């Protein structure tokens, strides 16, 4: 493979335009970073950090040699590019066991000295499947590469990925997004299969085309074919006079998402297979085929392999769909994502209803202990229900003065039971003090100085009290 040309830059231009690089790097899903000639990382995108299972802030303080020494990945080609003053590529493995093809490109100044090194990487399996033909015109190849980089976007705000399993999923999703490979999403109900499907479409080359989502389980069995393939006028009783375009045609130039693909009737499975193999569709009662071009993403919560063995799903269609499977882990297996999702949903619903509802530490603890059989959908509904319920709590603003409780023993017992207070006077006073301090800390978002100020005590006193509560 011939050496690629080295990028040269004027010596007077001795600083990277960091703002410009951030604009570019934040739109790239593949790992990419910039180092100086000593291997210190000057700039990177979040995908690189995700791949290495570290935060972006940690990465930006690191040196490539240290990363190798600490086993974040097994080899660096950055320093080889510095030494040889030419592009160096090779295989690396990250601590998450990802195999990547890494390419380090040195940028030289006018004197021929290495100024910076740009290192990028792509998944090994995708490079093997979709590698460019080196014999093609280099200018056309460069144009394709630029278009590819411009079209890619990684937005981790849309999919929560605090857990290692979701980080791995997100890396794989970004890697496959730019291809036209058929993807099948497998996960329990409520894990967010359609969210991931829309993510794949949004950051694909078909992003400007339509995204057609179809839930196969909700289509009436006698109308499935008409909905998918469309029909000509007068095709059957109840058909419109103008005929109707099918969902296959509607997805032309974009992405078709078939959710609950396992519910598609066997008779329609063979017709779907033919559409995928020929790229043609024929409306009901039509005698002509229409050429269509769409990318298929399918999803299911069932075991399609087992269904093929039970003759409930066509084996040939299964293998046609199972090109690039992505498995979404259930929420109970990624507890690290629960708090992050909760924070996201709280912000969403607080903005929606115009309030500032907050959860207590006890609430958050209970959320993390829950099994979440309904997964992310159940958590989202739970948070919205809490926010809405807080709106309908009776207002106490008009209660400027609280009347003294009557000296009725039954009333006193109800109140103290409600507050879970019992014991000696000192014990009750300490319990009330602890509850109030906890309440004020929650109101102050855990800020010690602000809490101490509101309580009218010194910060050191507050620290001692909190430490005493922890020992209980």
GROMACS .gro file of C-alpha atoms in nm:
model
  472
    1UNK     CA    1   0.000   0.000   0.000
    2UNK     CA    2   0.164   0.332  -0.108
    3UNK     CA    3   0.234   0.601   0.151
    4UNK     CA    4  -0.041   0.859   0.178
    5UNK     CA    5   0.052   1.227   0.147
    6UNK     CA    6   0.137   1.399   0.475
    7UNK     CA    7  -0.056   1.714   0.560
    8UNK     CA    8   0.173   2.016   0.596
    9UNK     CA    9   0.096   2.344   0.765
   10UNK     CA   10   0.259   2.683   0.795
   11UNK     CA   11   0.496   2.723   1.088
   12UNK     CA   12   0.339   3.054   1.185
   13UNK     CA   13   0.005   2.880   1.238
   14UNK     CA   14   0.115   2.718   1.561
   15UNK     CA   15  -0.221   2.663   1.727
   16UNK     CA   16  -0.512   2.436   1.646
   17UNK     CA   17  -0.838   2.624   1.604
   18UNK     CA   18  -0.995   2.440   1.895
   19UNK     CA   19  -1.347   2.571   1.835
   20UNK     CA   20  -1.339   2.451   1.476
   21UNK     CA   21  -1.205   2.109   1.574
   22UNK     CA   22  -1.474   2.071   1.838
   23UNK     CA   23  -1.739   2.145   1.577
   24UNK     CA   24  -1.597   1.871   1.356
   25UNK     CA   25  -1.518   1.617   1.625
   26UNK     CA   26  -1.857   1.646   1.794
   27UNK     CA   27  -2.011   1.530   1.467
   28UNK     CA   28  -1.808   1.210   1.443
   29UNK     CA   29  -1.915   0.875   1.590
   30UNK     CA   30  -1.588   0.692   1.519
   31UNK     CA   31  -1.298   0.732   1.765
   32UNK     CA   32  -1.072   1.023   1.670
   33UNK     CA   33  -0.824   1.233   1.868
   34UNK     CA   34  -0.533   1.475   1.822
   35UNK     CA   35  -0.199   1.454   2.003
   36UNK     CA   36   0.121   1.655   2.009
   37UNK     CA   37   0.457   1.500   1.917
   38UNK     CA   38   0.496   1.366   2.274
   39UNK     CA   39   0.167   1.178   2.259
   40UNK     CA   40  -0.031   1.410   2.489
   41UNK     CA   41  -0.397   1.415   2.387
   42UNK     CA   42  -0.502   1.768   2.295
   43UNK     CA   43  -0.847   1.707   2.152
   44UNK     CA   44  -1.086   1.413   2.129
   45UNK     CA   45  -1.449   1.323   2.074
   46UNK     CA   46  -1.674   1.140   2.318
   47UNK     CA   47  -1.675   0.821   2.110
   48UNK     CA   48  -1.307   0.766   2.182
   49UNK     CA   49  -1.376   0.792   2.554
   50UNK     CA   50  -1.674   0.555   2.526
   51UNK     CA   51  -1.459   0.300   2.342
   52UNK     CA   52  -1.194   0.310   2.615
   53UNK     CA   53  -1.448   0.310   2.900
   54UNK     CA   54  -1.333   0.638   3.049
   55UNK     CA   55  -1.467   0.992   3.072
   56UNK     CA   56  -1.376   1.255   2.813
   57UNK     CA   57  -1.219   1.472   3.084
   58UNK     CA   58  -0.992   1.184   3.189
   59UNK     CA   59  -0.894   1.120   2.827
   60UNK     CA   60  -0.802   1.484   2.763
   61UNK     CA   61  -0.549   1.467   3.050
   62UNK     CA   62  -0.388   1.147   2.923
   63UNK     CA   63  -0.085   1.046   2.715
   64UNK     CA   64  -0.115   0.763   2.462
   65UNK     CA   65   0.182   0.578   2.612
   66UNK     CA   66   0.017   0.588   2.956
   67UNK     CA   67  -0.309   0.458   2.810
   68UNK     CA   68  -0.128   0.157   2.668
   69UNK     CA   69   0.062   0.105   2.995
   70UNK     CA   70  -0.268   0.109   3.189
   71UNK     CA   71  -0.424  -0.137   2.940
   72UNK     CA   72  -0.692   0.096   2.804
   73UNK     CA   73  -0.580  -0.042   2.468
   74UNK     CA   74  -0.298  -0.271   2.365
   75UNK     CA   75  -0.097  -0.067   2.113
   76UNK     CA   76  -0.056   0.290   1.988
   77UNK     CA   77   0.047   0.386   1.636
   78UNK     CA   78   0.064   0.755   1.721
   79UNK     CA   79   0.430   0.752   1.826
   80UNK     CA   80   0.524   0.537   1.524
   81UNK     CA   81   0.371   0.805   1.302
   82UNK     CA   82   0.582   1.066   1.483
   83UNK     CA   83   0.901   0.863   1.442
   84UNK     CA   84   0.843   0.766   1.077
   85UNK     CA   85   0.674   1.094   0.973
   86UNK     CA   86   0.419   0.903   0.770
   87UNK     CA   87   0.075   0.749   0.803
   88UNK     CA   88   0.077   0.433   1.015
   89UNK     CA   89  -0.216   0.191   1.049
   90UNK     CA   90  -0.276  -0.130   1.238
   91UNK     CA   91  -0.504  -0.336   1.457
   92UNK     CA   92  -0.569  -0.246   1.822
   93UNK     CA   93  -0.789  -0.392   2.096
   94UNK     CA   94  -0.950  -0.183   2.370
   95UNK     CA   95  -1.019  -0.284   2.729
   96UNK     CA   96  -1.382  -0.340   2.624
   97UNK     CA   97  -1.246  -0.603   2.383
   98UNK     CA   98  -1.323  -0.398   2.072
   99UNK     CA   99  -1.105  -0.468   1.768
  100UNK     CA  100  -1.037  -0.148   1.572
  101UNK     CA  101  -0.829  -0.051   1.273
  102UNK     CA  102  -0.637   0.257   1.391
  103UNK     CA  103  -0.477   0.510   1.156
  104UNK     CA  104  -0.237   0.782   1.275
  105UNK     CA  105  -0.166   1.071   1.037
  106UNK     CA  106   0.115   1.315   1.122
  107UNK     CA  107   0.078   1.685   1.040
  108UNK     CA  108   0.414   1.843   0.953
  109UNK     CA  109   0.523   2.205   0.963
  110UNK     CA  110   0.715   2.374   0.681
  111UNK     CA  111   1.044   2.242   0.819
  112UNK     CA  112   0.922   1.883   0.804
  113UNK     CA  113   0.885   1.841   1.179
  114UNK     CA  114   0.582   1.671   1.329
  115UNK     CA  115   0.346   1.926   1.476
  116UNK     CA  116   0.041   1.715   1.556
  117UNK     CA  117  -0.089   1.364   1.494
  118UNK     CA  118  -0.451   1.284   1.410
  119UNK     CA  119  -0.553   0.929   1.502
  120UNK     CA  120  -0.883   0.777   1.396
  121UNK     CA  121  -1.025   0.425   1.416
  122UNK     CA  122  -1.302   0.211   1.270
  123UNK     CA  123  -1.440  -0.125   1.381
  124UNK     CA  124  -1.238  -0.408   1.227
  125UNK     CA  125  -1.541  -0.603   1.103
  126UNK     CA  126  -1.683  -0.301   0.921
  127UNK     CA  127  -1.349  -0.222   0.762
  128UNK     CA  128  -1.331  -0.576   0.630
  129UNK     CA  129  -1.684  -0.556   0.487
  130UNK     CA  130  -1.685  -0.206   0.346
  131UNK     CA  131  -1.322  -0.118   0.272
  132UNK     CA  132  -1.263   0.117  -0.019
  133UNK     CA  133  -1.103  -0.006  -0.339
  134UNK     CA  134  -0.750   0.141  -0.344
  135UNK     CA  135  -0.747   0.138  -0.723
  136UNK     CA  136  -1.031   0.393  -0.744
  137UNK     CA  137  -0.962   0.756  -0.811
  138UNK     CA  138  -0.808   0.911  -0.497
  139UNK     CA  139  -0.995   1.239  -0.534
  140UNK     CA  140  -1.330   1.062  -0.544
  141UNK     CA  141  -1.230   0.857  -0.242
  142UNK     CA  142  -1.136   1.170  -0.048
  143UNK     CA  143  -1.471   1.328  -0.138
  144UNK     CA  144  -1.656   1.021  -0.012
  145UNK     CA  145  -1.459   1.029   0.311
  146UNK     CA  146  -1.543   1.396   0.366
  147UNK     CA  147  -1.913   1.335   0.294
  148UNK     CA  148  -1.904   1.041   0.532
  149UNK     CA  149  -1.752   1.247   0.813
  150UNK     CA  150  -1.993   1.535   0.761
  151UNK     CA  151  -2.298   1.313   0.769
  152UNK     CA  152  -2.211   1.136   1.093
  153UNK     CA  153  -2.335   1.269   1.426
  154UNK     CA  154  -2.294   1.123   1.775
  155UNK     CA  155  -2.541   1.266   2.022
  156UNK     CA  156  -2.521   1.081   2.353
  157UNK     CA  157  -2.791   1.310   2.495
  158UNK     CA  158  -3.055   1.110   2.308
  159UNK     CA  159  -2.965   0.763   2.436
  160UNK     CA  160  -2.855   0.726   2.796
  161UNK     CA  161  -2.532   0.526   2.810
  162UNK     CA  162  -2.385   0.530   3.159
  163UNK     CA  163  -2.350   0.151   3.184
  164UNK     CA  164  -2.078  -0.042   3.000
  165UNK     CA  165  -2.339  -0.253   2.820
  166UNK     CA  166  -2.512   0.055   2.677
  167UNK     CA  167  -2.180   0.215   2.585
  168UNK     CA  168  -2.091  -0.095   2.385
  169UNK     CA  169  -2.435  -0.090   2.221
  170UNK     CA  170  -2.400   0.277   2.130
  171UNK     CA  171  -2.057   0.223   1.975
  172UNK     CA  172  -2.192  -0.063   1.763
  173UNK     CA  173  -2.497   0.142   1.664
  174UNK     CA  174  -2.284   0.430   1.544
  175UNK     CA  175  -2.059   0.196   1.353
  176UNK     CA  176  -2.346   0.041   1.157
  177UNK     CA  177  -2.556   0.356   1.114
  178UNK     CA  178  -2.376   0.473   0.798
  179UNK     CA  179  -2.415   0.141   0.619
  180UNK     CA  180  -2.726   0.001   0.453
  181UNK     CA  181  -2.696  -0.327   0.642
  182UNK     CA  182  -3.022  -0.473   0.771
  183UNK     CA  183  -3.032  -0.438   1.150
  184UNK     CA  184  -3.245  -0.639   1.388
  185UNK     CA  185  -3.305  -0.503   1.738
  186UNK     CA  186  -3.378  -0.752   2.012
  187UNK     CA  187  -3.491  -0.653   2.357
  188UNK     CA  188  -3.769  -0.684   2.609
  189UNK     CA  189  -4.081  -0.471   2.586
  190UNK     CA  190  -4.012  -0.112   2.685
  191UNK     CA  191  -3.633  -0.117   2.637
  192UNK     CA  192  -3.649   0.151   2.365
  193UNK     CA  193  -3.621  -0.038   2.038
  194UNK     CA  194  -3.795   0.233   1.836
  195UNK     CA  195  -3.580   0.502   2.000
  196UNK     CA  196  -3.268   0.317   1.883
  197UNK     CA  197  -3.419   0.262   1.537
  198UNK     CA  198  -3.483   0.635   1.498
  199UNK     CA  199  -3.129   0.701   1.620
  200UNK     CA  200  -2.988   0.471   1.350
  201UNK     CA  201  -3.196   0.647   1.085
  202UNK     CA  202  -3.114   0.999   1.201
  203UNK     CA  203  -2.741   0.940   1.170
  204UNK     CA  204  -2.750   0.739   0.850
  205UNK     CA  205  -2.701   0.848   0.492
  206UNK     CA  206  -3.079   0.827   0.460
  207UNK     CA  207  -3.146   1.081   0.735
  208UNK     CA  208  -3.315   1.321   0.492
  209UNK     CA  209  -3.551   1.046   0.376
  210UNK     CA  210  -3.864   0.919   0.550
  211UNK     CA  211  -3.867   0.705   0.863
  212UNK     CA  212  -4.169   0.474   0.848
  213UNK     CA  213  -4.246   0.286   1.170
  214UNK     CA  214  -4.483  -0.010   1.153
  215UNK     CA  215  -4.593  -0.223   1.447
  216UNK     CA  216  -4.674  -0.559   1.291
  217UNK     CA  217  -4.868  -0.666   1.600
  218UNK     CA  218  -5.124  -0.387   1.561
  219UNK     CA  219  -5.200  -0.436   1.191
  220UNK     CA  220  -5.533  -0.620   1.131
  221UNK     CA  221  -5.441  -0.957   0.980
  222UNK     CA  222  -5.678  -0.916   0.684
  223UNK     CA  223  -5.527  -0.575   0.601
  224UNK     CA  224  -5.156  -0.642   0.657
  225UNK     CA  225  -5.078  -0.700   0.291
  226UNK     CA  226  -5.278  -0.396   0.179
  227UNK     CA  227  -5.100  -0.174   0.434
  228UNK     CA  228  -4.752  -0.295   0.342
  229UNK     CA  229  -4.785  -0.332  -0.035
  230UNK     CA  230  -5.063  -0.088  -0.116
  231UNK     CA  231  -5.337  -0.152  -0.369
  232UNK     CA  232  -5.489  -0.027  -0.692
  233UNK     CA  233  -5.838   0.124  -0.706
  234UNK     CA  234  -6.116  -0.129  -0.675
  235UNK     CA  235  -5.878  -0.400  -0.552
  236UNK     CA  236  -6.125  -0.520  -0.291
  237UNK     CA  237  -6.443  -0.420  -0.113
  238UNK     CA  238  -6.374  -0.104   0.083
  239UNK     CA  239  -6.071  -0.002  -0.124
  240UNK     CA  240  -6.051   0.368  -0.207
  241UNK     CA  241  -6.123   0.484  -0.560
  242UNK     CA  242  -5.775   0.628  -0.594
  243UNK     CA  243  -5.587   0.325  -0.466
  244UNK     CA  244  -5.327   0.356  -0.193
  245UNK     CA  245  -4.951   0.361  -0.161
  246UNK     CA  246  -4.813   0.089   0.068
  247UNK     CA  247  -4.571   0.143   0.353
  248UNK     CA  248  -4.288  -0.017   0.152
  249UNK     CA  249  -4.328   0.256  -0.111
  250UNK     CA  250  -4.366   0.525   0.155
  251UNK     CA  251  -4.024   0.429   0.294
  252UNK     CA  252  -3.852   0.469  -0.045
  253UNK     CA  253  -3.527   0.659   0.002
  254UNK     CA  254  -3.543   0.623   0.378
  255UNK     CA  255  -3.579   0.365   0.653
  256UNK     CA  256  -3.856   0.114   0.720
  257UNK     CA  257  -3.884   0.004   1.082
  258UNK     CA  258  -4.084  -0.315   1.132
  259UNK     CA  259  -4.147  -0.352   1.504
  260UNK     CA  260  -4.267  -0.686   1.643
  261UNK     CA  261  -4.156  -0.858   1.323
  262UNK     CA  262  -4.232  -1.196   1.483
  263UNK     CA  263  -4.606  -1.117   1.457
  264UNK     CA  264  -4.596  -1.092   1.077
  265UNK     CA  265  -4.812  -1.374   0.929
  266UNK     CA  266  -4.616  -1.655   0.762
  267UNK     CA  267  -4.779  -1.584   0.426
  268UNK     CA  268  -4.650  -1.226   0.436
  269UNK     CA  269  -4.302  -1.331   0.550
  270UNK     CA  270  -4.228  -1.489   0.212
  271UNK     CA  271  -4.347  -1.174   0.034
  272UNK     CA  272  -4.131  -0.957   0.259
  273UNK     CA  273  -3.833  -1.176   0.179
  274UNK     CA  274  -3.892  -1.128  -0.194
  275UNK     CA  275  -3.912  -0.750  -0.153
  276UNK     CA  276  -3.580  -0.750   0.035
  277UNK     CA  277  -3.411  -0.967  -0.227
  278UNK     CA  278  -3.545  -0.795  -0.540
  279UNK     CA  279  -3.599  -0.436  -0.425
  280UNK     CA  280  -3.937  -0.444  -0.598
  281UNK     CA  281  -4.294  -0.424  -0.473
  282UNK     CA  282  -4.625  -0.492  -0.647
  283UNK     CA  283  -4.950  -0.340  -0.523
  284UNK     CA  284  -5.256  -0.561  -0.480
  285UNK     CA  285  -5.438  -0.597  -0.817
  286UNK     CA  286  -5.144  -0.441  -1.003
  287UNK     CA  287  -4.959  -0.606  -1.288
  288UNK     CA  288  -4.641  -0.400  -1.262
  289UNK     CA  289  -4.358  -0.393  -1.013
  290UNK     CA  290  -4.229  -0.073  -0.859
  291UNK     CA  291  -3.858  -0.038  -0.776
  292UNK     CA  292  -3.801   0.079  -0.421
  293UNK     CA  293  -3.494   0.151  -0.213
  294UNK     CA  294  -3.516   0.149   0.165
  295UNK     CA  295  -3.306   0.039   0.460
  296UNK     CA  296  -3.478  -0.215   0.685
  297UNK     CA  297  -3.459  -0.217   1.063
  298UNK     CA  298  -3.661  -0.488   1.237
  299UNK     CA  299  -3.729  -0.542   1.605
  300UNK     CA  300  -3.870  -0.810   1.831
  301UNK     CA  301  -3.883  -0.918   2.193
  302UNK     CA  302  -3.910  -1.285   2.095
  303UNK     CA  303  -3.647  -1.548   2.015
  304UNK     CA  304  -3.666  -1.566   1.635
  305UNK     CA  305  -3.415  -1.851   1.618
  306UNK     CA  306  -3.635  -2.064   1.841
  307UNK     CA  307  -3.941  -1.965   1.637
  308UNK     CA  308  -3.771  -2.091   1.319
  309UNK     CA  309  -3.711  -2.425   1.489
  310UNK     CA  310  -4.081  -2.436   1.582
  311UNK     CA  311  -4.178  -2.345   1.222
  312UNK     CA  312  -4.339  -2.023   1.342
  313UNK     CA  313  -4.097  -1.800   1.152
  314UNK     CA  314  -3.938  -1.853   0.813
  315UNK     CA  315  -3.576  -1.963   0.843
  316UNK     CA  316  -3.470  -1.791   0.519
  317UNK     CA  317  -3.621  -1.461   0.634
  318UNK     CA  318  -3.452  -1.499   0.972
  319UNK     CA  319  -3.109  -1.524   0.811
  320UNK     CA  320  -3.193  -1.236   0.578
  321UNK     CA  321  -3.280  -1.016   0.877
  322UNK     CA  322  -3.008  -1.131   1.116
  323UNK     CA  323  -2.723  -0.950   0.941
  324UNK     CA  324  -2.633  -0.710   1.221
  325UNK     CA  325  -2.817  -0.787   1.548
  326UNK     CA  326  -2.819  -0.533   1.830
  327UNK     CA  327  -2.936  -0.656   2.170
  328UNK     CA  328  -3.074  -0.392   2.407
  329UNK     CA  329  -3.017  -0.501   2.769
  330UNK     CA  330  -3.311  -0.478   3.012
  331UNK     CA  331  -3.303  -0.193   3.261
  332UNK     CA  332  -3.255  -0.426   3.560
  333UNK     CA  333  -2.919  -0.533   3.414
  334UNK     CA  334  -2.791  -0.177   3.378
  335UNK     CA  335  -2.871  -0.003   3.707
  336UNK     CA  336  -2.614   0.268   3.628
  337UNK     CA  337  -2.860   0.404   3.371
  338UNK     CA  338  -3.155   0.432   3.610
  339UNK     CA  339  -3.045   0.755   3.780
  340UNK     CA  340  -2.941   0.912   3.450
  341UNK     CA  341  -3.275   0.821   3.289
  342UNK     CA  342  -3.459   0.947   3.595
  343UNK     CA  343  -3.278   1.280   3.573
  344UNK     CA  344  -3.362   1.308   3.203
  345UNK     CA  345  -3.730   1.227   3.255
  346UNK     CA  346  -3.756   1.464   3.552
  347UNK     CA  347  -3.620   1.748   3.342
  348UNK     CA  348  -3.856   1.661   3.056
  349UNK     CA  349  -4.171   1.648   3.266
  350UNK     CA  350  -4.079   1.943   3.487
  351UNK     CA  351  -4.045   2.149   3.169
  352UNK     CA  352  -4.367   2.004   3.031
  353UNK     CA  353  -4.576   2.087   3.338
  354UNK     CA  354  -4.389   2.400   3.443
  355UNK     CA  355  -4.286   2.285   3.791
  356UNK     CA  356  -3.968   2.193   3.979
  357UNK     CA  357  -4.047   1.852   4.130
  358UNK     CA  358  -3.757   1.665   4.291
  359UNK     CA  359  -3.708   1.315   4.426
  360UNK     CA  360  -3.572   1.241   4.771
  361UNK     CA  361  -3.266   1.017   4.823
  362UNK     CA  362  -3.507   0.753   4.954
  363UNK     CA  363  -3.709   0.774   4.631
  364UNK     CA  364  -3.394   0.730   4.421
  365UNK     CA  365  -3.286   0.434   4.630
  366UNK     CA  366  -3.622   0.265   4.576
  367UNK     CA  367  -3.604   0.330   4.201
  368UNK     CA  368  -3.266   0.156   4.183
  369UNK     CA  369  -3.391  -0.145   4.380
  370UNK     CA  370  -3.700  -0.194   4.163
  371UNK     CA  371  -3.690  -0.475   3.905
  372UNK     CA  372  -3.852  -0.268   3.623
  373UNK     CA  373  -4.027  -0.545   3.426
  374UNK     CA  374  -4.158  -0.271   3.193
  375UNK     CA  375  -3.804  -0.134   3.149
  376UNK     CA  376  -3.749   0.226   3.036
  377UNK     CA  377  -4.115   0.277   2.943
  378UNK     CA  378  -4.222   0.182   3.296
  379UNK     CA  379  -3.963   0.415   3.451
  380UNK     CA  380  -4.072   0.702   3.226
  381UNK     CA  381  -4.438   0.651   3.318
  382UNK     CA  382  -4.348   0.626   3.686
  383UNK     CA  383  -4.162   0.959   3.682
  384UNK     CA  384  -4.441   1.135   3.492
  385UNK     CA  385  -4.697   1.000   3.739
  386UNK     CA  386  -4.492   1.135   4.031
  387UNK     CA  387  -4.459   1.476   3.866
  388UNK     CA  388  -4.831   1.495   3.785
  389UNK     CA  389  -4.929   1.383   4.136
  390UNK     CA  390  -4.716   1.660   4.282
  391UNK     CA  391  -4.920   1.914   4.087
  392UNK     CA  392  -5.246   1.798   4.243
  393UNK     CA  393  -5.126   1.805   4.603
  394UNK     CA  394  -5.341   2.057   4.796
  395UNK     CA  395  -5.176   2.396   4.832
  396UNK     CA  396  -5.089   2.513   5.183
  397UNK     CA  397  -5.007   2.873   5.093
  398UNK     CA  398  -5.333   2.998   5.249
  399UNK     CA  399  -5.249   2.834   5.584
  400UNK     CA  400  -5.067   3.132   5.731
  401UNK     CA  401  -5.108   2.999   6.083
  402UNK     CA  402  -5.148   2.640   6.193
  403UNK     CA  403  -5.393   2.592   6.480
  404UNK     CA  404  -5.281   2.407   6.791
  405UNK     CA  405  -5.378   2.041   6.794
  406UNK     CA  406  -5.651   1.966   7.044
  407UNK     CA  407  -5.535   1.772   7.345
  408UNK     CA  408  -5.705   1.461   7.219
  409UNK     CA  409  -5.488   1.152   7.267
  410UNK     CA  410  -5.611   0.984   6.950
  411UNK     CA  411  -5.517   1.286   6.736
  412UNK     CA  412  -5.169   1.298   6.886
  413UNK     CA  413  -5.112   0.927   6.828
  414UNK     CA  414  -5.214   0.959   6.461
  415UNK     CA  415  -4.975   1.249   6.407
  416UNK     CA  416  -4.676   1.080   6.570
  417UNK     CA  417  -4.742   0.753   6.391
  418UNK     CA  418  -4.756   0.943   6.063
  419UNK     CA  419  -4.414   1.095   6.137
  420UNK     CA  420  -4.280   0.763   6.270
  421UNK     CA  421  -4.184   0.927   6.600
  422UNK     CA  422  -4.153   0.736   6.927
  423UNK     CA  423  -3.925   0.710   7.231
  424UNK     CA  424  -3.802   0.957   7.489
  425UNK     CA  425  -3.831   1.332   7.443
  426UNK     CA  426  -3.460   1.356   7.350
  427UNK     CA  427  -3.497   1.074   7.097
  428UNK     CA  428  -3.801   1.238   6.937
  429UNK     CA  429  -3.627   1.578   6.921
  430UNK     CA  430  -3.320   1.419   6.759
  431UNK     CA  431  -3.540   1.234   6.508
  432UNK     CA  432  -3.722   1.555   6.414
  433UNK     CA  433  -3.388   1.736   6.383
  434UNK     CA  434  -3.251   1.467   6.150
  435UNK     CA  435  -3.564   1.473   5.932
  436UNK     CA  436  -3.552   1.851   5.905
  437UNK     CA  437  -3.181   1.861   5.823
  438UNK     CA  438  -3.237   1.597   5.553
  439UNK     CA  439  -3.528   1.801   5.417
  440UNK     CA  440  -3.323   2.122   5.398
  441UNK     CA  441  -3.029   1.940   5.234
  442UNK     CA  442  -3.264   1.809   4.965
  443UNK     CA  443  -3.395   2.161   4.910
  444UNK     CA  444  -3.035   2.283   4.873
  445UNK     CA  445  -2.939   1.996   4.638
  446UNK     CA  446  -2.686   1.865   4.892
  447UNK     CA  447  -2.484   2.189   4.907
  448UNK     CA  448  -2.331   2.194   5.256
  449UNK     CA  449  -2.260   2.569   5.280
  450UNK     CA  450  -2.609   2.666   5.169
  451UNK     CA  451  -2.769   2.408   5.399
  452UNK     CA  452  -2.571   2.523   5.702
  453UNK     CA  453  -2.660   2.885   5.628
  454UNK     CA  454  -3.032   2.806   5.601
  455UNK     CA  455  -3.021   2.603   5.925
  456UNK     CA  456  -2.834   2.882   6.105
  457UNK     CA  457  -2.547   2.658   6.216
  458UNK     CA  458  -2.177   2.640   6.133
  459UNK     CA  459  -2.066   2.409   5.853
  460UNK     CA  460  -1.851   2.202   6.093
  461UNK     CA  461  -2.155   2.144   6.316
  462UNK     CA  462  -2.353   2.021   6.015
  463UNK     CA  463  -2.069   1.785   5.917
  464UNK     CA  464  -2.064   1.636   6.269
  465UNK     CA  465  -2.439   1.580   6.268
  466UNK     CA  466  -2.431   1.416   5.925
  467UNK     CA  467  -2.146   1.191   6.034
  468UNK     CA  468  -2.342   1.089   6.342
  469UNK     CA  469  -2.646   1.003   6.126
  470UNK     CA  470  -2.428   0.780   5.906
  471UNK     CA  471  -2.314   0.577   6.209
  472UNK     CA  472  -2.668   0.486   6.307
   0.00000   0.00000   0.00000
